Amino acid sequence: MLVDGGLAAVLAFLGTASTVATGRLAGIPLALVLAVPVVFRRTYPAAAFAAAVAIGGLQVLIDSRPNPTDLVIVILLYTLAAYTPRRISITGLAICLVGSAAAVGRWMPDQLSLLNSVLVGSIMFAGPALIAWVFGDSMRYRRAYYTGLEDRAARLEAERDAQAQIAAAAERARIARELHDVVAHNVSVMVVQADGASYALLSDPDRARAALAAIASTGRQALTEMRRMLGVLRRDEDGTEPGRAPLPGIGQLGELLEQTRATGLAVSFTVEGVPQPLPGGAALAAYRIVQESLTNTRKHGGPRATAQVTLRYLEDALLLRITDDGQGPAAASDGAGHGLTGMRERVAIYGGWVQAGPRPSGGYQVTARLPLAPASPQEMYADAGGAGAV
């Protein structure tokens, strides 16, 4: 407003000086009043233009000759085109063109022919109005274009932040599954061994010592896996990655079964079909499914429970079936359900599915299907619910 006030003062001075120089002192008030709307042209563009047009119409009506202050009309038409919708600015342009014709007819009715009147009106009045409107409309278009670019950049930034949050949440869920699988399995082994050691402490010291040694070995294994997972989350201070053991897979199932048998749970293992390699992540998922299922059997199946692990290699998938003859579905339920939820999330990532529930003859059964080839996103969503179970 300060800048526009300075512009209004300059226009008022020029109009007043021109009026005084020509001896038409009656036009001084109109020149001063006509400059005032320029001060408010950005804040109230339509109202300022309407006020200036009214004053300009009065100037034509009383036959007050044009002066430099009349440039206010052109400036306000530019502002109208730059700051208001096009339908409003086009109306303002039409008013200016009609006013130009009225001014030519009022001030030069007899001095010029019709053709000359048109030329003079176009050069002195209509031409500047058209140029001002074109520049103003172009400015409005560029301003809208830049505003659209800023909005798009803001949306892209918001989407980037949202994607980062989703990725962080997915990574936290993956780490939570890993922690649950490692901690639940190893702690359950240690609890079983500790119970056995407490019973055999007096009657069979050698067996108690063996159980304590198994507890120590299991604890060290749990610490090793914890360090490996934590190593994924950080780097050493010198910027190098800490050494990490390879992730477990199908090849490590033998060690898992031996560790489970050492706790007193009898487990049989069967492989059907021709073994085929699994993608690294799917092999880890298969290992964790077997690990979680055996942990649940050991926790809920009872002291006399036995388990059977079957791997069936199909043409395009690996079918895992882990069954037990424990105490039934009520006991086999996994409390808050983190284990089964973790299984389903793991398998859904690779386009497979998991089914778990009680067996008609007693006990519990977990069945999972893992594709041997990476799945497309459509297959992942289609198979995650367990459709097409074998």
mmCIF file of C-alpha atoms in Angstrom:
data_model
loop_
_atom_site.group_PDB
_atom_site.id
_atom_site.type_symbol
_atom_site.label_atom_id
_atom_site.label_comp_id
_atom_site.label_asym_id
_atom_site.label_seq_id
_atom_site.Cartn_x
_atom_site.Cartn_y
_atom_site.Cartn_z
ATOM 1 C CA MET A 1 0.000 0.000 0.000
ATOM 2 C CA LEU A 2 2.929 2.338 0.633
ATOM 3 C CA VAL A 3 4.246 1.755 -2.886
ATOM 4 C CA ASP A 4 0.792 2.216 -4.407
ATOM 5 C CA GLY A 5 0.349 5.383 -2.338
ATOM 6 C CA GLY A 6 3.538 6.772 -3.840
ATOM 7 C CA LEU A 7 2.295 5.901 -7.326
ATOM 8 C CA ALA A 8 -1.034 7.609 -6.588
ATOM 9 C CA ALA A 9 0.785 10.744 -5.385
ATOM 10 C CA VAL A 10 2.844 10.900 -8.577
ATOM 11 C CA LEU A 11 -0.266 10.536 -10.774
ATOM 12 C CA ALA A 12 -2.139 13.144 -8.765
ATOM 13 C CA PHE A 13 0.773 15.589 -9.074
ATOM 14 C CA LEU A 14 1.049 15.060 -12.838
ATOM 15 C CA GLY A 15 -2.701 15.501 -13.334
ATOM 16 C CA THR A 16 -2.818 18.615 -11.179
ATOM 17 C CA ALA A 17 0.216 20.131 -12.903
ATOM 18 C CA SER A 18 -1.298 19.444 -16.342
ATOM 19 C CA THR A 19 -4.637 20.951 -15.302
ATOM 20 C CA VAL A 20 -2.983 24.066 -13.912
ATOM 21 C CA ALA A 21 -0.814 24.428 -17.008
ATOM 22 C CA THR A 22 -3.869 24.381 -19.302
ATOM 23 C CA GLY A 23 -5.810 26.747 -17.083
ATOM 24 C CA ARG A 24 -8.664 24.250 -16.363
ATOM 25 C CA LEU A 25 -8.576 24.552 -12.594
ATOM 26 C CA ALA A 26 -11.976 22.891 -12.218
ATOM 27 C CA GLY A 27 -10.376 19.559 -13.115
ATOM 28 C CA ILE A 28 -8.015 19.594 -10.108
ATOM 29 C CA PRO A 29 -10.499 17.929 -7.664
ATOM 30 C CA LEU A 30 -11.239 15.177 -10.189
ATOM 31 C CA ALA A 31 -7.511 14.538 -10.708
ATOM 32 C CA LEU A 32 -6.926 14.263 -6.961
ATOM 33 C CA VAL A 33 -9.944 12.039 -6.335
ATOM 34 C CA LEU A 34 -9.181 9.815 -9.341
ATOM 35 C CA ALA A 35 -5.731 8.968 -7.920
ATOM 36 C CA VAL A 36 -7.083 7.745 -4.564
ATOM 37 C CA PRO A 37 -8.308 4.235 -5.720
ATOM 38 C CA VAL A 38 -4.748 3.372 -6.747
ATOM 39 C CA VAL A 39 -3.814 3.160 -3.045
ATOM 40 C CA PHE A 40 -6.291 0.280 -2.548
ATOM 41 C CA ARG A 41 -5.861 -1.453 -5.905
ATOM 42 C CA ARG A 42 -4.302 -4.675 -4.523
ATOM 43 C CA THR A 43 -6.560 -4.985 -1.494
ATOM 44 C CA TYR A 44 -9.852 -4.185 -3.254
ATOM 45 C CA PRO A 45 -9.157 -4.451 -7.013
ATOM 46 C CA ALA A 46 -12.801 -4.602 -8.163
ATOM 47 C CA ALA A 47 -13.991 -1.790 -5.885
ATOM 48 C CA ALA A 48 -11.030 0.430 -6.793
ATOM 49 C CA PHE A 49 -11.670 -0.104 -10.504
ATOM 50 C CA ALA A 50 -15.394 0.621 -10.092
ATOM 51 C CA ALA A 51 -14.649 3.848 -8.223
ATOM 52 C CA ALA A 52 -12.167 4.988 -10.865
ATOM 53 C CA VAL A 53 -14.602 4.179 -13.677
ATOM 54 C CA ALA A 54 -17.320 6.206 -11.922
ATOM 55 C CA ILE A 55 -14.997 9.183 -11.571
ATOM 56 C CA GLY A 56 -13.868 8.794 -15.200
ATOM 57 C CA GLY A 57 -17.493 8.694 -16.333
ATOM 58 C CA LEU A 58 -18.154 11.896 -14.406
ATOM 59 C CA GLN A 59 -15.123 13.458 -16.116
ATOM 60 C CA VAL A 60 -16.564 12.608 -19.548
ATOM 61 C CA LEU A 61 -20.031 13.771 -18.525
ATOM 62 C CA ILE A 62 -18.905 17.244 -17.440
ATOM 63 C CA ASP A 63 -16.522 17.473 -20.420
ATOM 64 C CA SER A 64 -13.355 17.687 -18.299
ATOM 65 C CA ARG A 65 -10.478 17.142 -20.679
ATOM 66 C CA PRO A 66 -8.144 14.120 -20.177
ATOM 67 C CA ASN A 67 -4.939 14.503 -18.162
ATOM 68 C CA PRO A 68 -2.102 12.208 -16.984
ATOM 69 C CA THR A 69 -4.167 11.077 -13.993
ATOM 70 C CA ASP A 70 -6.406 9.165 -16.406
ATOM 71 C CA LEU A 71 -3.647 6.525 -16.525
ATOM 72 C CA VAL A 72 -5.270 5.342 -13.274
ATOM 73 C CA ILE A 73 -7.925 3.565 -15.359
ATOM 74 C CA VAL A 74 -5.280 1.590 -17.254
ATOM 75 C CA ILE A 75 -3.395 0.689 -14.060
ATOM 76 C CA LEU A 76 -6.560 -0.451 -12.310
ATOM 77 C CA LEU A 77 -7.627 -2.527 -15.330
ATOM 78 C CA TYR A 78 -4.234 -4.286 -15.193
ATOM 79 C CA THR A 79 -4.767 -4.924 -11.467
ATOM 80 C CA LEU A 80 -8.280 -6.219 -12.125
ATOM 81 C CA ALA A 81 -6.962 -8.693 -14.715
ATOM 82 C CA ALA A 82 -4.070 -9.775 -12.495
ATOM 83 C CA TYR A 83 -5.952 -10.291 -9.217
ATOM 84 C CA THR A 84 -9.523 -11.276 -10.089
ATOM 85 C CA PRO A 85 -11.140 -14.086 -12.115
ATOM 86 C CA ARG A 86 -11.182 -13.639 -15.876
ATOM 87 C CA ARG A 87 -14.955 -13.154 -16.061
ATOM 88 C CA ILE A 88 -14.615 -10.037 -13.879
ATOM 89 C CA SER A 89 -11.616 -8.646 -15.749
ATOM 90 C CA ILE A 90 -13.312 -9.145 -19.141
ATOM 91 C CA THR A 91 -16.259 -7.113 -17.848
ATOM 92 C CA GLY A 92 -13.831 -4.385 -16.830
ATOM 93 C CA LEU A 93 -12.195 -4.457 -20.277
ATOM 94 C CA ALA A 94 -15.603 -4.099 -21.960
ATOM 95 C CA ILE A 95 -16.411 -1.118 -19.744
ATOM 96 C CA CYS A 96 -13.106 0.522 -20.692
ATOM 97 C CA LEU A 97 -13.737 -0.018 -24.416
ATOM 98 C CA VAL A 98 -17.238 1.465 -24.135
ATOM 99 C CA GLY A 99 -15.808 4.356 -22.132
ATOM 100 C CA SER A 100 -13.150 4.936 -24.774
ATOM 101 C CA ALA A 101 -15.816 5.210 -27.460
ATOM 102 C CA ALA A 102 -17.831 7.611 -25.278
ATOM 103 C CA ALA A 103 -14.750 9.748 -24.601
ATOM 104 C CA VAL A 104 -13.895 10.042 -28.297
ATOM 105 C CA GLY A 105 -17.488 10.952 -29.103
ATOM 106 C CA ARG A 106 -17.600 13.492 -26.300
ATOM 107 C CA TRP A 107 -14.278 15.222 -26.758
ATOM 108 C CA MET A 108 -13.796 15.055 -30.518
ATOM 109 C CA PRO A 109 -17.192 14.895 -32.193
ATOM 110 C CA ASP A 110 -16.613 17.335 -35.041
ATOM 111 C CA GLN A 111 -12.857 17.474 -35.542
ATOM 112 C CA LEU A 112 -12.398 13.939 -36.918
ATOM 113 C CA SER A 113 -13.998 11.699 -39.448
ATOM 114 C CA LEU A 114 -15.385 8.335 -38.418
ATOM 115 C CA LEU A 115 -12.230 6.490 -39.498
ATOM 116 C CA ASN A 116 -9.959 8.951 -37.736
ATOM 117 C CA SER A 117 -12.117 8.774 -34.616
ATOM 118 C CA VAL A 118 -11.694 5.024 -34.552
ATOM 119 C CA LEU A 119 -7.933 5.328 -34.984
ATOM 120 C CA VAL A 120 -7.563 7.998 -32.335
ATOM 121 C CA GLY A 121 -9.765 6.122 -29.918
ATOM 122 C CA SER A 122 -7.805 2.915 -30.486
ATOM 123 C CA ILE A 123 -4.435 4.592 -29.991
ATOM 124 C CA MET A 124 -5.298 6.875 -27.072
ATOM 125 C CA PHE A 125 -7.881 4.858 -25.138
ATOM 126 C CA ALA A 126 -8.760 1.335 -26.325
ATOM 127 C CA GLY A 127 -5.186 0.317 -27.216
ATOM 128 C CA PRO A 128 -3.677 0.972 -23.757
ATOM 129 C CA ALA A 129 -6.684 -0.728 -22.147
ATOM 130 C CA LEU A 130 -6.221 -3.883 -24.229
ATOM 131 C CA ILE A 131 -2.481 -3.971 -23.542
ATOM 132 C CA ALA A 132 -3.038 -3.501 -19.809
ATOM 133 C CA TRP A 133 -5.625 -6.295 -19.734
ATOM 134 C CA VAL A 134 -3.345 -8.712 -21.643
ATOM 135 C CA PHE A 135 -0.423 -8.046 -19.292
ATOM 136 C CA GLY A 136 -2.619 -8.384 -16.214
ATOM 137 C CA ASP A 137 -4.213 -11.622 -17.414
ATOM 138 C CA SER A 138 -0.784 -13.043 -18.211
ATOM 139 C CA MET A 139 0.396 -12.133 -14.711
ATOM 140 C CA ARG A 140 -2.638 -13.853 -13.192
ATOM 141 C CA TYR A 141 -1.930 -16.982 -15.251
ATOM 142 C CA ARG A 142 1.739 -17.065 -14.206
ATOM 143 C CA ARG A 143 0.818 -16.525 -10.588
ATOM 144 C CA ALA A 144 -1.668 -19.418 -10.728
ATOM 145 C CA TYR A 145 0.963 -21.574 -12.451
ATOM 146 C CA TYR A 146 3.576 -20.888 -9.784
ATOM 147 C CA THR A 147 1.011 -21.460 -7.042
ATOM 148 C CA GLY A 148 0.183 -24.817 -8.633
ATOM 149 C CA LEU A 149 3.874 -25.720 -8.697
ATOM 150 C CA GLU A 150 4.217 -24.817 -5.029
ATOM 151 C CA ASP A 151 1.143 -26.874 -4.143
ATOM 152 C CA ARG A 152 2.469 -29.819 -6.120
ATOM 153 C CA ALA A 153 5.857 -29.558 -4.411
ATOM 154 C CA ALA A 154 4.131 -29.424 -1.030
ATOM 155 C CA ARG A 155 2.042 -32.510 -1.899
ATOM 156 C CA LEU A 156 5.104 -34.394 -3.115
ATOM 157 C CA GLU A 157 6.936 -33.512 0.075
ATOM 158 C CA ALA A 158 3.985 -34.661 2.159
ATOM 159 C CA GLU A 159 3.791 -37.916 0.159
ATOM 160 C CA ARG A 160 7.539 -38.433 0.609
ATOM 161 C CA ASP A 161 7.194 -37.959 4.365
ATOM 162 C CA ALA A 162 4.229 -40.333 4.427
ATOM 163 C CA GLN A 163 6.181 -42.952 2.479
ATOM 164 C CA ALA A 164 9.090 -42.567 4.884
ATOM 165 C CA GLN A 165 6.742 -43.073 7.836
ATOM 166 C CA ILE A 166 5.200 -46.148 6.196
ATOM 167 C CA ALA A 167 8.652 -47.586 5.510
ATOM 168 C CA ALA A 168 9.716 -46.916 9.098
ATOM 169 C CA ALA A 169 6.554 -48.583 10.419
ATOM 170 C CA ALA A 170 7.128 -51.613 8.175
ATOM 171 C CA GLU A 171 10.725 -51.866 9.358
ATOM 172 C CA ARG A 172 9.632 -51.650 12.996
ATOM 173 C CA ALA A 173 7.101 -54.417 12.378
ATOM 174 C CA ARG A 174 9.781 -56.576 10.736
ATOM 175 C CA ILE A 175 12.177 -56.052 13.638
ATOM 176 C CA ALA A 176 9.374 -56.802 16.107
ATOM 177 C CA ARG A 177 8.698 -60.108 14.339
ATOM 178 C CA GLU A 178 12.383 -61.008 14.422
ATOM 179 C CA LEU A 179 12.662 -60.161 18.110
ATOM 180 C CA HIS A 180 9.534 -62.124 18.936
ATOM 181 C CA ASP A 181 10.722 -65.197 17.052
ATOM 182 C CA VAL A 182 14.243 -65.166 18.517
ATOM 183 C CA VAL A 183 13.299 -64.302 22.079
ATOM 184 C CA ALA A 184 10.225 -66.542 22.327
ATOM 185 C CA HIS A 185 12.018 -69.598 20.944
ATOM 186 C CA ASN A 186 15.242 -69.306 22.919
ATOM 187 C CA VAL A 187 13.597 -68.268 26.178
ATOM 188 C CA SER A 188 11.137 -71.161 25.981
ATOM 189 C CA VAL A 189 14.069 -73.572 25.466
ATOM 190 C CA MET A 190 15.862 -72.074 28.461
ATOM 191 C CA VAL A 191 12.735 -72.338 30.637
ATOM 192 C CA VAL A 192 12.245 -76.015 29.779
ATOM 193 C CA GLN A 193 15.912 -76.773 30.454
ATOM 194 C CA ALA A 194 15.821 -74.840 33.728
ATOM 195 C CA ASP A 195 12.759 -76.797 34.897
ATOM 196 C CA GLY A 196 14.493 -80.072 34.007
ATOM 197 C CA ALA A 197 17.662 -79.008 35.823
ATOM 198 C CA SER A 198 15.732 -78.112 38.970
ATOM 199 C CA TYR A 199 14.084 -81.581 39.067
ATOM 200 C CA ALA A 200 17.338 -83.428 38.368
ATOM 201 C CA LEU A 201 19.554 -81.301 40.593
ATOM 202 C CA LEU A 202 19.583 -83.775 43.494
ATOM 203 C CA SER A 203 18.722 -87.068 41.840
ATOM 204 C CA ASP A 204 20.842 -86.785 38.671
ATOM 205 C CA PRO A 205 23.577 -84.118 38.926
ATOM 206 C CA ASP A 206 25.059 -85.038 35.545
ATOM 207 C CA ARG A 207 21.751 -84.459 33.814
ATOM 208 C CA ALA A 208 21.333 -81.183 35.684
ATOM 209 C CA ARG A 209 24.775 -80.050 34.534
ATOM 210 C CA ALA A 210 23.872 -80.969 30.940
ATOM 211 C CA ALA A 211 20.669 -78.932 31.205
ATOM 212 C CA LEU A 212 22.562 -75.940 32.589
ATOM 213 C CA ALA A 213 25.080 -76.237 29.764
ATOM 214 C CA ALA A 214 22.196 -76.267 27.272
ATOM 215 C CA ILE A 215 20.766 -73.147 28.935
ATOM 216 C CA ALA A 216 24.111 -71.378 28.604
ATOM 217 C CA SER A 217 24.458 -72.448 24.970
ATOM 218 C CA THR A 218 20.925 -71.314 24.144
ATOM 219 C CA GLY A 219 21.505 -67.984 25.885
ATOM 220 C CA ARG A 220 24.677 -67.392 23.921
ATOM 221 C CA GLN A 221 22.867 -68.235 20.694
ATOM 222 C CA ALA A 222 20.084 -65.796 21.573
ATOM 223 C CA LEU A 223 22.632 -63.066 22.310
ATOM 224 C CA THR A 224 24.355 -63.747 18.986
ATOM 225 C CA GLU A 225 21.108 -63.406 17.058
ATOM 226 C CA MET A 226 20.204 -60.264 18.997
ATOM 227 C CA ARG A 227 23.567 -58.707 18.193
ATOM 228 C CA ARG A 228 23.106 -59.611 14.536
ATOM 229 C CA MET A 229 19.705 -57.919 14.387
ATOM 230 C CA LEU A 230 20.947 -54.859 16.240
ATOM 231 C CA GLY A 231 23.873 -54.703 13.847
ATOM 232 C CA VAL A 232 21.401 -54.139 11.032
ATOM 233 C CA LEU A 233 20.189 -50.997 12.786
ATOM 234 C CA ARG A 234 23.501 -49.284 13.423
ATOM 235 C CA ARG A 235 27.058 -48.956 12.160
ATOM 236 C CA ASP A 236 30.260 -48.845 14.084
ATOM 237 C CA GLU A 237 31.665 -45.438 14.950
ATOM 238 C CA ASP A 238 34.272 -45.705 12.186
ATOM 239 C CA GLY A 239 31.472 -46.109 9.629
ATOM 240 C CA THR A 240 32.009 -49.812 8.868
ATOM 241 C CA GLU A 241 29.277 -52.364 9.275
ATOM 242 C CA PRO A 242 29.696 -54.839 12.122
ATOM 243 C CA GLY A 243 30.139 -58.512 11.247
ATOM 244 C CA ARG A 244 26.855 -60.381 11.018
ATOM 245 C CA ALA A 245 26.118 -64.075 10.685
ATOM 246 C CA PRO A 246 23.995 -65.166 7.702
ATOM 247 C CA LEU A 247 20.247 -65.316 8.223
ATOM 248 C CA PRO A 248 18.886 -68.792 8.986
ATOM 249 C CA GLY A 249 17.012 -70.696 6.318
ATOM 250 C CA ILE A 250 15.974 -74.192 5.268
ATOM 251 C CA GLY A 251 19.544 -75.455 5.737
ATOM 252 C CA GLN A 252 19.472 -74.552 9.435
ATOM 253 C CA LEU A 253 16.274 -76.496 10.215
ATOM 254 C CA GLY A 254 18.351 -79.492 11.317
ATOM 255 C CA GLU A 255 20.043 -77.456 14.040
ATOM 256 C CA LEU A 256 16.674 -76.049 15.100
ATOM 257 C CA LEU A 257 15.169 -79.535 15.378
ATOM 258 C CA GLU A 258 18.145 -80.851 17.354
ATOM 259 C CA GLN A 259 17.828 -77.959 19.772
ATOM 260 C CA THR A 260 14.108 -78.652 20.122
ATOM 261 C CA ARG A 261 14.676 -82.359 20.736
ATOM 262 C CA ALA A 262 17.196 -81.471 23.439
ATOM 263 C CA THR A 263 14.350 -79.880 25.406
ATOM 264 C CA GLY A 264 12.458 -83.203 25.464
ATOM 265 C CA LEU A 265 10.022 -82.572 22.616
ATOM 266 C CA ALA A 266 10.065 -85.439 20.112
ATOM 267 C CA VAL A 267 10.075 -84.050 16.562
ATOM 268 C CA SER A 268 10.068 -85.952 13.286
ATOM 269 C CA PHE A 269 11.158 -84.354 10.043
ATOM 270 C CA THR A 270 10.045 -85.316 6.524
ATOM 271 C CA VAL A 271 10.967 -83.872 3.139
ATOM 272 C CA GLU A 272 8.790 -84.722 0.138
ATOM 273 C CA GLY A 273 9.503 -83.903 -3.478
ATOM 274 C CA VAL A 274 12.656 -82.516 -5.052
ATOM 275 C CA PRO A 275 14.224 -79.769 -2.914
ATOM 276 C CA GLN A 276 14.482 -76.442 -4.720
ATOM 277 C CA PRO A 277 16.084 -73.174 -3.631
ATOM 278 C CA LEU A 278 13.936 -70.503 -2.053
ATOM 279 C CA PRO A 279 14.547 -66.753 -2.179
ATOM 280 C CA GLY A 280 16.518 -65.623 0.864
ATOM 281 C CA GLY A 281 13.608 -63.859 2.543
ATOM 282 C CA ALA A 282 11.216 -66.750 1.895
ATOM 283 C CA ALA A 283 13.752 -69.232 3.336
ATOM 284 C CA LEU A 284 13.965 -67.114 6.492
ATOM 285 C CA ALA A 285 10.157 -67.008 6.666
ATOM 286 C CA ALA A 286 9.998 -70.821 6.404
ATOM 287 C CA TYR A 287 12.567 -71.173 9.206
ATOM 288 C CA ARG A 288 10.672 -68.749 11.448
ATOM 289 C CA ILE A 289 7.352 -70.515 10.827
ATOM 290 C CA VAL A 290 8.804 -73.858 11.913
ATOM 291 C CA GLN A 291 10.518 -72.201 14.867
ATOM 292 C CA GLU A 292 7.357 -70.432 16.037
ATOM 293 C CA SER A 293 5.190 -73.538 15.597
ATOM 294 C CA LEU A 294 7.573 -75.718 17.639
ATOM 295 C CA THR A 295 7.800 -73.006 20.298
ATOM 296 C CA ASN A 296 4.007 -72.977 20.634
ATOM 297 C CA THR A 297 3.935 -76.789 20.856
ATOM 298 C CA ARG A 298 6.565 -76.734 23.572
ATOM 299 C CA LYS A 299 4.730 -74.018 25.489
ATOM 300 C CA HIS A 300 1.163 -75.295 25.163
ATOM 301 C CA GLY A 301 1.234 -78.897 23.991
ATOM 302 C CA GLY A 302 1.927 -80.517 27.345
ATOM 303 C CA PRO A 303 4.734 -82.814 28.572
ATOM 304 C CA ARG A 304 3.783 -85.762 26.336
ATOM 305 C CA ALA A 305 3.301 -83.863 23.103
ATOM 306 C CA THR A 306 5.118 -84.828 19.913
ATOM 307 C CA ALA A 307 5.470 -82.853 16.700
ATOM 308 C CA GLN A 308 5.977 -83.560 13.040
ATOM 309 C CA VAL A 309 7.503 -81.163 10.483
ATOM 310 C CA THR A 310 6.835 -81.843 6.786
ATOM 311 C CA LEU A 311 8.318 -79.974 3.844
ATOM 312 C CA ARG A 312 6.632 -80.732 0.525
ATOM 313 C CA TYR A 313 8.215 -79.259 -2.594
ATOM 314 C CA LEU A 314 5.604 -78.629 -5.280
ATOM 315 C CA GLU A 315 6.281 -77.426 -8.817
ATOM 316 C CA ASP A 316 5.950 -73.763 -7.901
ATOM 317 C CA ALA A 317 5.826 -73.613 -4.120
ATOM 318 C CA LEU A 318 7.012 -75.041 -0.820
ATOM 319 C CA LEU A 319 4.297 -76.394 1.456
ATOM 320 C CA LEU A 320 5.112 -76.558 5.169
ATOM 321 C CA ARG A 321 2.989 -78.510 7.625
ATOM 322 C CA ILE A 322 3.772 -78.581 11.344
ATOM 323 C CA THR A 323 1.449 -80.757 13.436
ATOM 324 C CA ASP A 324 1.404 -81.875 17.046
ATOM 325 C CA ASP A 325 -0.743 -84.087 19.269
ATOM 326 C CA GLY A 326 -0.821 -81.721 22.223
ATOM 327 C CA GLN A 327 -3.623 -80.711 24.520
ATOM 328 C CA GLY A 328 -5.868 -79.075 21.972
ATOM 329 C CA PRO A 329 -6.758 -75.708 20.496
ATOM 330 C CA ALA A 330 -7.385 -73.883 23.781
ATOM 331 C CA ALA A 331 -3.917 -74.630 25.021
ATOM 332 C CA ALA A 332 -2.330 -74.123 21.642
ATOM 333 C CA SER A 333 -3.602 -70.576 21.346
ATOM 334 C CA ASP A 334 -0.731 -68.115 21.357
ATOM 335 C CA GLY A 335 -1.968 -65.608 23.897
ATOM 336 C CA ALA A 336 -1.969 -62.148 22.341
ATOM 337 C CA GLY A 337 -1.479 -63.677 18.921
ATOM 338 C CA HIS A 338 1.838 -62.058 17.983
ATOM 339 C CA GLY A 339 3.304 -65.346 16.707
ATOM 340 C CA LEU A 340 0.544 -66.240 14.251
ATOM 341 C CA THR A 341 0.230 -62.628 13.152
ATOM 342 C CA GLY A 342 3.961 -62.524 12.509
ATOM 343 C CA MET A 343 3.751 -65.728 10.444
ATOM 344 C CA ARG A 344 0.978 -64.343 8.254
ATOM 345 C CA GLU A 345 2.770 -61.042 7.732
ATOM 346 C CA ARG A 346 6.006 -62.785 6.784
ATOM 347 C CA VAL A 347 4.367 -65.116 4.295
ATOM 348 C CA ALA A 348 2.124 -62.426 2.779
ATOM 349 C CA ILE A 349 5.238 -60.463 1.813
ATOM 350 C CA TYR A 350 6.240 -63.300 -0.525
ATOM 351 C CA GLY A 351 2.777 -64.005 -1.925
ATOM 352 C CA GLY A 352 1.997 -67.026 0.271
ATOM 353 C CA TRP A 353 -0.486 -67.819 2.995
ATOM 354 C CA VAL A 354 -0.708 -69.447 6.434
ATOM 355 C CA GLN A 355 -3.504 -71.466 8.020
ATOM 356 C CA ALA A 356 -3.468 -72.506 11.664
ATOM 357 C CA GLY A 357 -6.024 -74.283 13.809
ATOM 358 C CA PRO A 358 -6.914 -77.375 15.828
ATOM 359 C CA ARG A 359 -6.924 -80.833 14.258
ATOM 360 C CA PRO A 360 -10.091 -82.938 14.335
ATOM 361 C CA SER A 361 -8.200 -85.770 16.004
ATOM 362 C CA GLY A 362 -6.610 -83.483 18.590
ATOM 363 C CA GLY A 363 -3.574 -81.283 18.649
ATOM 364 C CA TYR A 364 -2.755 -78.328 16.471
ATOM 365 C CA GLN A 365 -1.652 -77.820 12.871
ATOM 366 C CA VAL A 366 0.054 -74.983 11.022
ATOM 367 C CA THR A 367 0.128 -75.054 7.216
ATOM 368 C CA ALA A 368 1.991 -72.511 5.105
ATOM 369 C CA ARG A 369 2.607 -72.109 1.403
ATOM 370 C CA LEU A 370 5.590 -70.172 0.050
ATOM 371 C CA PRO A 371 6.062 -69.591 -3.712
ATOM 372 C CA LEU A 372 9.424 -70.657 -5.086
ATOM 373 C CA ALA A 373 9.552 -67.560 -7.311
ATOM 374 C CA PRO A 374 9.012 -63.941 -6.245
ATOM 375 C CA ALA A 375 5.338 -62.971 -6.407
ATOM 376 C CA SER A 376 3.855 -59.928 -8.071
ATOM 377 C CA PRO A 377 2.034 -57.381 -5.876
ATOM 378 C CA GLN A 378 -1.345 -58.632 -7.164
ATOM 379 C CA GLU A 379 -0.485 -62.220 -6.195
ATOM 380 C CA MET A 380 0.718 -61.077 -2.802
ATOM 381 C CA TYR A 381 -2.640 -59.474 -1.987
ATOM 382 C CA ALA A 382 -4.600 -62.354 -3.491
ATOM 383 C CA ASP A 383 -2.731 -65.099 -1.581
ATOM 384 C CA ALA A 384 -2.395 -63.268 1.727
ATOM 385 C CA GLY A 385 -5.867 -64.297 2.815
ATOM 386 C CA GLY A 386 -5.193 -68.005 2.286
ATOM 387 C CA ALA A 387 -7.062 -68.497 -0.956
ATOM 388 C CA GLY A 388 -6.284 -71.665 -2.789
ATOM 389 C CA ALA A 389 -5.168 -73.678 0.242
ATOM 390 C CA VAL A 390 -3.820 -77.170 -0.506
#
